[in-house]
Coordinates of C-alpha atoms in Angstrom, one line a residue:
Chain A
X1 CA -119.9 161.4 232.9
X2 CA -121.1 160.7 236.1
X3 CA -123.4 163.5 237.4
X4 CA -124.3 165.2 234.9
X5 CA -127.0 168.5 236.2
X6 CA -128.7 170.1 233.1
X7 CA -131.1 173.5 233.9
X8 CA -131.7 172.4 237.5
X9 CA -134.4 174.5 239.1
X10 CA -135.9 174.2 242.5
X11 CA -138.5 176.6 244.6
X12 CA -138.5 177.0 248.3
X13 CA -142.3 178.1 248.7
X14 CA -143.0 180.3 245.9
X15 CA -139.6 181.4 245.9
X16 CA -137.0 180.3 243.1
X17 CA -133.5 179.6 244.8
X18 CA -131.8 177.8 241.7
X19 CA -132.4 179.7 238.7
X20 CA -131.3 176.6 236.0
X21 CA -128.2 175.3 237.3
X22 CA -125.8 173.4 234.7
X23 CA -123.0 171.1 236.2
X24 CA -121.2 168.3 235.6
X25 CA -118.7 165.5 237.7
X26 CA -116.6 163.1 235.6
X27 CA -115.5 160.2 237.0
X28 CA -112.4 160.2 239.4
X29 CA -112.6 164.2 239.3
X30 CA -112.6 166.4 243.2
X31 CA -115.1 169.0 241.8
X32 CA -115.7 172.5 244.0
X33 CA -118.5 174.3 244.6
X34 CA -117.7 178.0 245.8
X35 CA -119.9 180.8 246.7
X36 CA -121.3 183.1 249.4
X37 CA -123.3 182.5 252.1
X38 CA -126.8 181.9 250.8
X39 CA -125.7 181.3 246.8
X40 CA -127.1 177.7 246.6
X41 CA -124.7 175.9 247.4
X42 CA -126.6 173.7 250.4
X43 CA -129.6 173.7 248.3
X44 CA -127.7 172.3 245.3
X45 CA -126.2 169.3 247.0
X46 CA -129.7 169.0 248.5
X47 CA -131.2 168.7 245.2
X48 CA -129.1 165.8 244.1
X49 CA -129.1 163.9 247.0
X50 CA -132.7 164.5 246.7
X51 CA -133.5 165.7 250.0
X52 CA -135.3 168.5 248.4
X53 CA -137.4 167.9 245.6
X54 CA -136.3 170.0 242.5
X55 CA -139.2 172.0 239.6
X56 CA -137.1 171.9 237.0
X57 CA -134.2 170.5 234.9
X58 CA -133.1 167.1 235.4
X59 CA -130.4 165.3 237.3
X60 CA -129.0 162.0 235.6
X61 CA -125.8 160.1 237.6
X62 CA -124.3 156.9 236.7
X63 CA -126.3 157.1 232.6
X64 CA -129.5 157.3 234.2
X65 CA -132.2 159.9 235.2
X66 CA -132.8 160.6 239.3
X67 CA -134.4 163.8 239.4
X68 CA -137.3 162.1 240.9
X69 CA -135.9 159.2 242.8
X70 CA -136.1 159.0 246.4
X71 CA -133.4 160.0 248.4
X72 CA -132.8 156.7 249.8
X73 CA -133.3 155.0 246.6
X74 CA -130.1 157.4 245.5
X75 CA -127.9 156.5 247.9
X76 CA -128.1 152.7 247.0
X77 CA -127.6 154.3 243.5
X78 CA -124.5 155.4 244.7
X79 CA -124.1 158.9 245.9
X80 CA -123.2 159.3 249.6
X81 CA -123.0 162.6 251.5
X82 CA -122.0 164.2 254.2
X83 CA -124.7 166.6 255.1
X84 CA -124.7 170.5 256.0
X85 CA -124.0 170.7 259.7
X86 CA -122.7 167.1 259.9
X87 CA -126.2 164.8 261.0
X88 CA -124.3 162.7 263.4
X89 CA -126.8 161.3 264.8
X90 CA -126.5 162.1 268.2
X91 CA -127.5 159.1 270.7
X92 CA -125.4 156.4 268.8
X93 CA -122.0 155.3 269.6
X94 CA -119.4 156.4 266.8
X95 CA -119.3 152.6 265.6
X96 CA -123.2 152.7 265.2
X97 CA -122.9 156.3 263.2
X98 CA -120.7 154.3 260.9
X99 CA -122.8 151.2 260.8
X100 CA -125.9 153.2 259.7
X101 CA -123.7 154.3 256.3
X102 CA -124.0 150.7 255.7
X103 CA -127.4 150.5 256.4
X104 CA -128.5 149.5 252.5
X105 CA -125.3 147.0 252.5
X106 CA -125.8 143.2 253.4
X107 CA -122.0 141.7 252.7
X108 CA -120.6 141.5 256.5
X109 CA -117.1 140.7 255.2
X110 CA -117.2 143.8 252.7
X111 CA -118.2 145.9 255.6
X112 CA -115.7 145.0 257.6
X113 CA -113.3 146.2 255.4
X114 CA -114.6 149.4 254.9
X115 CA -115.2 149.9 258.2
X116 CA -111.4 149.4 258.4
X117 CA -110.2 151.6 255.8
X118 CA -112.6 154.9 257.5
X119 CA -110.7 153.9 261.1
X120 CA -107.4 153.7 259.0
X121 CA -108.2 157.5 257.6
X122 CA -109.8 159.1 261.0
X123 CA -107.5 156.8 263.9
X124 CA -109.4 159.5 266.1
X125 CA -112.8 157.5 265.3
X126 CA -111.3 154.2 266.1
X127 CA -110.4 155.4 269.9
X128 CA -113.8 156.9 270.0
X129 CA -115.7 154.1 268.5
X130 CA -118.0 153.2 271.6
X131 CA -118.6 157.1 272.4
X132 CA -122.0 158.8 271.8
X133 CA -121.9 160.9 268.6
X134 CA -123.3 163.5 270.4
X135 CA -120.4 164.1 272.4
X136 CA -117.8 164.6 269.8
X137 CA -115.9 167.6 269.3
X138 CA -116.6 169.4 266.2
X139 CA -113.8 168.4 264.2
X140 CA -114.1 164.5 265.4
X141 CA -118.2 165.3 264.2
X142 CA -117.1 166.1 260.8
X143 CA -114.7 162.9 260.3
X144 CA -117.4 160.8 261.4
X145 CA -119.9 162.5 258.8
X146 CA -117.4 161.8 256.1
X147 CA -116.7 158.6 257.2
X148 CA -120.6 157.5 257.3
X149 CA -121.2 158.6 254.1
X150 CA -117.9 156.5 253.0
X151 CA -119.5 153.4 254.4
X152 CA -122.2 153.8 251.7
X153 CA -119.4 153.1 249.4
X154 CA -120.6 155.7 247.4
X155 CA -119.5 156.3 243.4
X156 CA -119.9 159.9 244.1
X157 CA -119.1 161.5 247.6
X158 CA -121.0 164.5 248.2
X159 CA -119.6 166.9 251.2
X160 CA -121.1 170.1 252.2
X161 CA -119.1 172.2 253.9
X162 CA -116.0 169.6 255.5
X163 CA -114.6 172.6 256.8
X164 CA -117.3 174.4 258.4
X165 CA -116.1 175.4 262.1
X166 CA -113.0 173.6 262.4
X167 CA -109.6 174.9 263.9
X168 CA -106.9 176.0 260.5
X169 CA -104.9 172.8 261.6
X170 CA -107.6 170.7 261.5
X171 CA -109.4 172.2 258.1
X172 CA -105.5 171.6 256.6
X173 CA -105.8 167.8 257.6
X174 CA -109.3 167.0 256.7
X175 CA -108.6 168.4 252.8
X176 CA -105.5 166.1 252.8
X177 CA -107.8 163.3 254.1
X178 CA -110.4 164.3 251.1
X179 CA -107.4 164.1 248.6
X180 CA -106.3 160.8 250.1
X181 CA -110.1 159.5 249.5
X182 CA -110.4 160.9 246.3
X183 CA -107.0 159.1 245.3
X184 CA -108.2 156.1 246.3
X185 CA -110.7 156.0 243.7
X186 CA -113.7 158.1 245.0
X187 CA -115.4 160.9 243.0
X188 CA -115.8 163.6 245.3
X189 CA -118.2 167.1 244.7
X190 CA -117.3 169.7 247.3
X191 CA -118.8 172.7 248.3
X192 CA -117.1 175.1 250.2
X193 CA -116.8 178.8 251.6
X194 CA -113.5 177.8 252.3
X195 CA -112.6 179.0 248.2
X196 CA -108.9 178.6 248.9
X197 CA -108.3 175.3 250.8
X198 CA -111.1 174.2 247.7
X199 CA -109.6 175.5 244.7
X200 CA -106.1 174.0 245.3
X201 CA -107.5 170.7 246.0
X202 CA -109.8 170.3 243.5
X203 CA -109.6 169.5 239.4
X204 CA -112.1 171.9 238.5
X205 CA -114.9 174.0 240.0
X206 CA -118.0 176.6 239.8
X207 CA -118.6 179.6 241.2
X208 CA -122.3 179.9 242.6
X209 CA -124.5 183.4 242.5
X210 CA -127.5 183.8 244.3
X211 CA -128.8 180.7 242.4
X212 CA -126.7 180.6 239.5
X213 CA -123.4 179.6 237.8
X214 CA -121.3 182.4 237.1
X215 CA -118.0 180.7 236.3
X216 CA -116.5 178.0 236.1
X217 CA -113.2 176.1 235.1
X218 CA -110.2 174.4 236.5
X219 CA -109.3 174.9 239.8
X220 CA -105.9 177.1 239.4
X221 CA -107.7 178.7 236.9
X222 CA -110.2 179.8 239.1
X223 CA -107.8 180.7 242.2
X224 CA -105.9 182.6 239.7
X225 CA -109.3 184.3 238.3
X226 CA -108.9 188.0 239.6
X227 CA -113.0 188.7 240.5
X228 CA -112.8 185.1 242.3
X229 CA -109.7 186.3 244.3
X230 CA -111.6 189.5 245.2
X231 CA -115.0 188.1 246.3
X232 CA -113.7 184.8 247.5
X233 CA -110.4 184.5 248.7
X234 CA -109.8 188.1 250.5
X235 CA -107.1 189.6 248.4
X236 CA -107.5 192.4 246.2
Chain B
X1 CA -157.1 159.6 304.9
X2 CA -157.0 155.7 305.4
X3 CA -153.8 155.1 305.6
X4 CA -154.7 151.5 307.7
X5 CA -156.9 150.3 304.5
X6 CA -153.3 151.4 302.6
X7 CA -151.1 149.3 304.8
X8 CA -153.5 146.4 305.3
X9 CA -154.2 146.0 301.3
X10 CA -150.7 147.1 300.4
X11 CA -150.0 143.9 299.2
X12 CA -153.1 143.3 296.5
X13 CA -152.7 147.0 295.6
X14 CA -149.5 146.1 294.9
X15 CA -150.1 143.4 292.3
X16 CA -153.3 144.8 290.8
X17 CA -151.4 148.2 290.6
X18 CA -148.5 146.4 288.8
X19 CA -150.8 144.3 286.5
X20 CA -153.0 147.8 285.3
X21 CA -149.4 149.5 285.3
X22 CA -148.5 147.0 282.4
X23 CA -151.4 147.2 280.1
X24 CA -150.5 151.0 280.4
X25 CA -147.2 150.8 280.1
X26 CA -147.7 148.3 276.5
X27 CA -150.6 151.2 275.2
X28 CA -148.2 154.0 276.0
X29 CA -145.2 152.1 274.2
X30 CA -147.3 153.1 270.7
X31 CA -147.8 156.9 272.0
X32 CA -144.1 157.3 272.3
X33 CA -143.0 155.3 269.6
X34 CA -145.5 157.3 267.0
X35 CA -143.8 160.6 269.1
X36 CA -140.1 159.5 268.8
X37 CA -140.2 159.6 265.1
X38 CA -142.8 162.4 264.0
X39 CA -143.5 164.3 266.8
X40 CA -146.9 163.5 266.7
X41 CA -149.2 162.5 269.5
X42 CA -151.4 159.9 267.8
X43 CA -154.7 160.7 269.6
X44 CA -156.2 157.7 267.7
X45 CA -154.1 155.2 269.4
X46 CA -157.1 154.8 272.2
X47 CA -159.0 153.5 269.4
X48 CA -155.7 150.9 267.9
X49 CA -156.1 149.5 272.1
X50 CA -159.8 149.3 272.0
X51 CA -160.2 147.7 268.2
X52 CA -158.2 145.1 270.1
X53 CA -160.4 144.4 272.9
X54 CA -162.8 143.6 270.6
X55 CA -160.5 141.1 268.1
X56 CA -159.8 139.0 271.3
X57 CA -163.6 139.0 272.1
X58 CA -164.7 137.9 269.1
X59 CA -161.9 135.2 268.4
X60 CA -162.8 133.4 272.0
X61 CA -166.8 134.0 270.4
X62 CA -165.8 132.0 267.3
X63 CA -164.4 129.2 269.3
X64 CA -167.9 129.3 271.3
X65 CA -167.1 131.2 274.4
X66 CA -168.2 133.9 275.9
X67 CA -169.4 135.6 279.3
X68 CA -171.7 133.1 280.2
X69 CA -169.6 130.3 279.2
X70 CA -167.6 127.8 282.1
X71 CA -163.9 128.1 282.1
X72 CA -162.3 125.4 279.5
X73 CA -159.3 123.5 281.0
X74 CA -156.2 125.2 281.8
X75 CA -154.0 124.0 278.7
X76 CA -157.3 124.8 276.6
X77 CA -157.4 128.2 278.2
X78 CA -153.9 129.1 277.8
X79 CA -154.2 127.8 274.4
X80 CA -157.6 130.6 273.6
X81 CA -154.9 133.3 275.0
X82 CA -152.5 132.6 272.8
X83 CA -154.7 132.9 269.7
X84 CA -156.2 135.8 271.1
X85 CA -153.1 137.7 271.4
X86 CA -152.7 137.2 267.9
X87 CA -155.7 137.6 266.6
X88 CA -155.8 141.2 268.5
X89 CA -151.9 141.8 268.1
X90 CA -152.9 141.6 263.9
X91 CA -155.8 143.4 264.3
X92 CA -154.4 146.8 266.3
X93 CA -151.2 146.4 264.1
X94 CA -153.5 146.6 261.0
X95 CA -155.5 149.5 262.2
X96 CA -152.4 151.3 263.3
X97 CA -151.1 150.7 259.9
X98 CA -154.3 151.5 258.4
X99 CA -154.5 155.0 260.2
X100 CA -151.0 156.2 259.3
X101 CA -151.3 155.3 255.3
X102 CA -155.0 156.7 255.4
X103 CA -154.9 159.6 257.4
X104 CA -151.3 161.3 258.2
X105 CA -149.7 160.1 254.7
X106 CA -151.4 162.0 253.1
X107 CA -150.4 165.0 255.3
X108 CA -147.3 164.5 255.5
X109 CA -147.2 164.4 251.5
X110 CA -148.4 168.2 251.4
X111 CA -146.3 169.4 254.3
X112 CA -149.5 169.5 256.8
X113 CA -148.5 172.1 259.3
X114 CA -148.5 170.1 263.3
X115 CA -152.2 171.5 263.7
X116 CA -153.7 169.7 261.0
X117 CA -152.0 166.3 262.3
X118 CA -153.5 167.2 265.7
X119 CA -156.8 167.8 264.3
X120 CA -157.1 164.4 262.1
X121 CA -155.4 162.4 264.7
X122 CA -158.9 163.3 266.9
X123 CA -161.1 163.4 264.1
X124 CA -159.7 159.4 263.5
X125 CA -160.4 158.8 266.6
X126 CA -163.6 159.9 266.9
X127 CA -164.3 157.9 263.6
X128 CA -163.0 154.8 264.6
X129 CA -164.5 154.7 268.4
X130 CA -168.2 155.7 266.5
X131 CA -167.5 152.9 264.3
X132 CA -167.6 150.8 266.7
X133 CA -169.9 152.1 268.9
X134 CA -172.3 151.6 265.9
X135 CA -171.5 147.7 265.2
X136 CA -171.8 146.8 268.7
X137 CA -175.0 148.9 269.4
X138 CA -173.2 150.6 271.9
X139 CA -173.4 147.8 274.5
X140 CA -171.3 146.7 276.6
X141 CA -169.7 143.1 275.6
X142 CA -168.6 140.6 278.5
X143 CA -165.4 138.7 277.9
X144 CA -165.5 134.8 278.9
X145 CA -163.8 133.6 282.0
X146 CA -160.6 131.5 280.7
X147 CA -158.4 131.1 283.7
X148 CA -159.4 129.9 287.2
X149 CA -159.8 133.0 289.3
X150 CA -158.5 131.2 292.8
X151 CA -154.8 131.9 293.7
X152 CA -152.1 130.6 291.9
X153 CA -149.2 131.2 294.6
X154 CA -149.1 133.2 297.8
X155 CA -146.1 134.3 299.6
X156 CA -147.4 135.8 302.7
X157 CA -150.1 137.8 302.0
X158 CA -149.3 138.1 298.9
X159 CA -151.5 136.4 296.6
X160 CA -151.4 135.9 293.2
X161 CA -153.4 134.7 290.2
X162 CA -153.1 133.3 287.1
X163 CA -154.2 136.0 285.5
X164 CA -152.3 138.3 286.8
X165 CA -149.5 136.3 286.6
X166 CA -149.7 135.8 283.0
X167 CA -150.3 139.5 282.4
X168 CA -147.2 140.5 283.8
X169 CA -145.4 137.7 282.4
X170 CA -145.9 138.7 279.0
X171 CA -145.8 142.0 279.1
X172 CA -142.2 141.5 280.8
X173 CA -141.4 139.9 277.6
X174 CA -143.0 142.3 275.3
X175 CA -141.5 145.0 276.5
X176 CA -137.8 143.3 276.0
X177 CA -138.3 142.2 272.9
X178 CA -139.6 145.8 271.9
X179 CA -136.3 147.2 273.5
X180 CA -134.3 144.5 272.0
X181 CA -135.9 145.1 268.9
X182 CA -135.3 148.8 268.9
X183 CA -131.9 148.4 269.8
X184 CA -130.4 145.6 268.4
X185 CA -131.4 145.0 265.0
X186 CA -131.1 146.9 262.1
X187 CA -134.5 148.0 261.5
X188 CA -134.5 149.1 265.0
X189 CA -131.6 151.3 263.6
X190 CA -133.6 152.4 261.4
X191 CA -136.2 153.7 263.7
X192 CA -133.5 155.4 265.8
X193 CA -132.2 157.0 262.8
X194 CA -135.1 158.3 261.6
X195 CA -135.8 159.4 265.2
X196 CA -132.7 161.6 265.8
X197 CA -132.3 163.3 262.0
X198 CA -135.1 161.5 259.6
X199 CA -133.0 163.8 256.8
X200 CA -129.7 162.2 257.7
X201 CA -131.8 159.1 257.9
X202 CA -132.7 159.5 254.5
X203 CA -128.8 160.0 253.1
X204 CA -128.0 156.4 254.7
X205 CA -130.7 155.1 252.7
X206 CA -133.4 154.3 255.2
X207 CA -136.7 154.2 253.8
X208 CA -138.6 157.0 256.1
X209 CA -142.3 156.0 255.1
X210 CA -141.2 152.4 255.3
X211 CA -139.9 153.4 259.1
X212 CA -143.1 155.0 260.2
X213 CA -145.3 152.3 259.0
X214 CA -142.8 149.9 260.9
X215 CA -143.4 152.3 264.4
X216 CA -147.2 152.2 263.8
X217 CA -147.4 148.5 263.4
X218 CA -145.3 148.2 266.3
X219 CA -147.2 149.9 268.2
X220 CA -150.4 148.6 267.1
X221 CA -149.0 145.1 268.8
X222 CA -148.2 146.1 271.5
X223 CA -151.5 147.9 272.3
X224 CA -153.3 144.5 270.7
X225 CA -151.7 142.5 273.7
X226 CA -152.5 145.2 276.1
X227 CA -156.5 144.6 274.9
X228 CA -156.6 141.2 275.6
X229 CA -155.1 141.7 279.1
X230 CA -157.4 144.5 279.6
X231 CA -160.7 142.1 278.7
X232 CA -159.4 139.5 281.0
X233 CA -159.0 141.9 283.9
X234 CA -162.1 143.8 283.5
X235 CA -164.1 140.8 282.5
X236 CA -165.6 143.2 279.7
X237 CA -165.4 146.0 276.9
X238 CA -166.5 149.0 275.3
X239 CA -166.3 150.9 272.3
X240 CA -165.6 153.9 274.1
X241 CA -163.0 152.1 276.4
X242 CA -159.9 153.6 274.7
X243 CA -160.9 156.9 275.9
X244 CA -160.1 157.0 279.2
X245 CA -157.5 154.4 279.1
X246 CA -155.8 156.0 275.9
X247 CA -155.7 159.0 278.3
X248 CA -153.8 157.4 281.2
X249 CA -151.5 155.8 279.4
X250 CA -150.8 158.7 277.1
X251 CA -149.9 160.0 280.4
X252 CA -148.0 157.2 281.4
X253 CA -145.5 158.4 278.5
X254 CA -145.8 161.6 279.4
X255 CA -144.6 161.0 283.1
X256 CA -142.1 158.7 281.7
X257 CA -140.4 161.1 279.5
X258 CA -142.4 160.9 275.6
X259 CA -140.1 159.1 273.1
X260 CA -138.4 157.1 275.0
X261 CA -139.1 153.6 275.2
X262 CA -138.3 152.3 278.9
X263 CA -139.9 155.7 280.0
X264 CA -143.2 155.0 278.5
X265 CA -142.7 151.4 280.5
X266 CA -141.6 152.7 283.9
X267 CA -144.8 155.5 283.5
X268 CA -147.0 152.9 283.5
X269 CA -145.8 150.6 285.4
X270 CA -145.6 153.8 288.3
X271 CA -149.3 155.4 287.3
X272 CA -150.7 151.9 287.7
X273 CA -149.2 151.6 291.3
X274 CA -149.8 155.3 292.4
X275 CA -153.2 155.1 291.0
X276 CA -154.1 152.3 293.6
X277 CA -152.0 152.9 296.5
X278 CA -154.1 156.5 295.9
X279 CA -157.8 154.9 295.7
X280 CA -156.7 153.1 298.5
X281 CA -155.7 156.4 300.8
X282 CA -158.7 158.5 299.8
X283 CA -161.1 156.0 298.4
X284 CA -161.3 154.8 295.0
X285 CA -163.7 157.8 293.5
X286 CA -160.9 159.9 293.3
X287 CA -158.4 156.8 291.6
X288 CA -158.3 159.2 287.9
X289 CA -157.7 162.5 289.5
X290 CA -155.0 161.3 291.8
X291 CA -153.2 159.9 288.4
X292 CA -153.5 163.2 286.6
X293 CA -152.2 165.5 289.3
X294 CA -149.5 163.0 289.5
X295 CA -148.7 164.0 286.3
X296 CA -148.8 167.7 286.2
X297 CA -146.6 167.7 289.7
X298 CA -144.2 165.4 288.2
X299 CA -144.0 167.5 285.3
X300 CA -144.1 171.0 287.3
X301 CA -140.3 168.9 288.5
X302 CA -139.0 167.4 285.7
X303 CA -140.8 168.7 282.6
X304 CA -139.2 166.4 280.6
X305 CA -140.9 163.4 282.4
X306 CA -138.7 160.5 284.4
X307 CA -136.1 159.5 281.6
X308 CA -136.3 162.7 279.6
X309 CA -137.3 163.1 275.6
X310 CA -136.3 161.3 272.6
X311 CA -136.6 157.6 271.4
X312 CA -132.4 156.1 271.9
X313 CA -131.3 159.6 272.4
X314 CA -129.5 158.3 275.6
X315 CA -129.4 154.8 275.1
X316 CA -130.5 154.2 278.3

């Protein structure tokens, strides 16, 4: 197993927004994370990243315990994300957003090659590669996120939200693009309001409540799943 | 208004202007440094300069020297800079460093709300300038004459000296190696990083404390070479010399645009000038006001100061 999330609880202040979250990613597996606005879903990927520290339960990737490891510590460790809202940083150029991904890495030839295989994924990046970040269009935002948090050359790649303000065409192409990734070897967790595009992507995946797991299983057994069609997908 | 005593000094104001313009423009460096990457105006920087004037005093005392000493040789002199920069570049990065893991660690550990940053960044100054104020008895120290005070070159009427000279000189090349620094290497990425989105920062695997430390130290240097240009020019120092200085050149980064680099440079480099030409058109009593209503009119303009906010935001 490679993330493996046992009773994970975490405050905000005083108040509890994961109630004991169970999960688990196995190696090679596209995992979704679906829910409403507000059900956790940030705050989880938050937690194991370790942006946010967590009160309770534990967190172990790779065979080993991270609950408490710094989040910078964890990305060396292997898991790379692409952040809620996408965290391009704003006044580099689109080669240096990419370049910071592989701020931990020292192997220049390794690098390269990467840095090759993101501009082979997102050509868009390539032609843009000496703009600011800042001045991106949404969608171009979101393939730089993903492809910074490839350059980590993460074991896990953690994506909040890839579709998050994008144009249909363009939320069609980056889920190819996350399939593409994934079959070149990456583990990926997801988390999505975008239940449908998800679902039929992914292996398996959980339903979030307001801070809990209400369901889980495959991923055409969840699209299939009558209550998940009514609250997620928009057909009764 | 003497506009004659402007246009007949014009060409001394110019260079003194331009050599108190650097050592604010290498203090205010620290301010918007600090600023760029936690929003916080380190009101204890004053004391980072003025720690420093002191570490280049004492080094010349331990080679022998001080105010009432002759001028060693030139290569000797050049030679008791050199170490002096060092000694008080070390010193003001050490107490910078000092500062941040003492007093805002700490804070930042319990999610300190801005107030109580404010609040200990004063109270750290105030502890540091007493400090000093204490060891020295509160008097004032003189600073040994190293350099030959006669004119180096003259163009004109423009006469320069070796002092001045050499303050320029390498404060020209401090502030391009900071720039280059910033901008160029990876830990200058780092700082940028942290700077735009320390949380995205953070999921590249940069090292946030290890960042801030880095932007104190940094800023400690700088403000360690600004000291020892400071005692040479004044012939003397203080411990409560930071205070007004610390001020000006706070407003320096201010005018340039706070949290950004070559802003904080071109602030000082400008108050220093302004400040002069000023004393020089309505007499040199009112030399601190004119630079502070140059600042609030400035900012009335462009509120974001000359270059506008934010350390690398434009990379210009």
């Amino acid at each position: 197993m490679l993330l493996e999330i046992d009773n994970l609880k975490l405050l905000y202040g005083r108040i509890e927004a994961l109630h004991g979250i169970s999960l688990h990613v196995e190696q090679g597996e596209i995992v979704a994370l679906i829910g409403a606005n507000g059900a956790g879903k940030t705050t989880t990927m938050k937690a194991i990243s370790g942006l946010h520290a967590i009160s309770g339960g534990s967190i172990r990737f790779d065979g080993t315990d991270v609950s408490r490891l710094r989040a910078d510590l964890r990305v060396i460790r292997g898991i790379g994300q692409s952040p809620e809202g996408r965290g391009v940083f704003p006044g580099m150029t689109v080669l240096e957003n990419l370049e910071m991904g592989a701020y931990t890495r020292r192997d220049k030839a390794d690098i390269a090659k990467d840095l090759a295989m993101v501009f082979d994924l997102f050509p868009r990046l390539h032609e843009r590669r000496k703009q600011a970040g800042g001045t991106l269009s949404g969608g171009e935002q979101q393939m730089l996120a993903v492809g910074r948090a490839l350059m980590t050359r993460p074991k896990l790649l953690l994506l909040d939200e890839p579709s998050m303000g994008l144009a249909p065409k363009l939320i069609q192409q980056i889920f190819e693009i996350i399939t593409r990734i994934n079959e070149q070897g990456t583990t990926i967790l997801l988390v999505e309001q975008n239940a449908q595009q998800a679902l039929s992507r992914a292996h398996r995946g959980y339903v979030l409540e307001t801070g809990r797991i209400v369901k889980e299983g495959t991923g055409q057994e969840l699209l299939h799943d009558p209550a998940v069609k009514e609250a997620y997908l928009g057909v009764a | 208004m003497d506009f004659a005593e402007l246009v007949r000094g014009f060409p001394e104001l110019t260079t003194t202007g331009l050599v108190q313009g650097a050592i604010y423009a290498l203090i205010a460096l620290g301010y918007t440094l600090v600023y760029g990457v936690l929003r916080l105006i380190n009101f204890a920087h004053s004391e980072v300069f003025m720690i420093g004037t002191f570490g280049a005093i004492w080094t010349w005392a331990a080679f022998g020297l001080d105010s009432n000493s002759g001028a060693p040789s030139v290569g000797r002199s050049l030679l008791l800079i050199a170490l002096a920069i060092v000694a008080a570049a070390l010193l003001s990065g050490s107490v910078a460093l000092l500062i941040e893991v003492t007093a805002y660690r700490p804070l930042r550990r319990r999610n300190a709300p801005p107030l109580a940053f404010l609040i200990t960044a004063i109270g750290a100054s105030y502890a540091l300038m007493e400090l000093m104020g204490t060891l020295t008895q509160r008097r004032q120290i003189g600073s040994p004459a190293l350099l030959p005070a006669d004119t180096l070159f003259s163009i004109g009427g423009w006469s320069v000296t070796p002092v001045q000279m050499l303050t320029l000189s390498v404060a020209i090349i401090m502030m391009v190696g900071l720039d280059w620094f910033v901008n160029r290497t990876r830990f200058g990425k780092g700082i940028r990083a942290v700077a735009q989105d320390a949380n995205t920062a953070a999921l590249m695997g940069v090292n946030k404390s290890r960042v801030i430390a880095l932007v104190f130290v940094l800023g400690g240097l700088m403000a360690g070479v600004a000291a020892v240009f400071s005692d040479m020019k004044s012939g003397n120092t203080r411990y409560n010399i930071g205070f007004l200085l610390g001020l000006k050149a706070f407003s320096a980064a201010v005018l340039g645009g706070i949290g950004n680099l070559r802003g904080a440079a071109i602030g000082g480099i400008m108050l220093g000038l302004v400040e002069n030409y000023g004393s020089a058109l309505f007499g040199s009593q009112w030399r601190d006001l004119i630079a502070f209503v140059v600042l609030i009119v400035l900012l009335m303009f462009r509120p974001t100061g000359l270059l506008g906010e934010s350390l690398g935001r434009a990379r210009a």
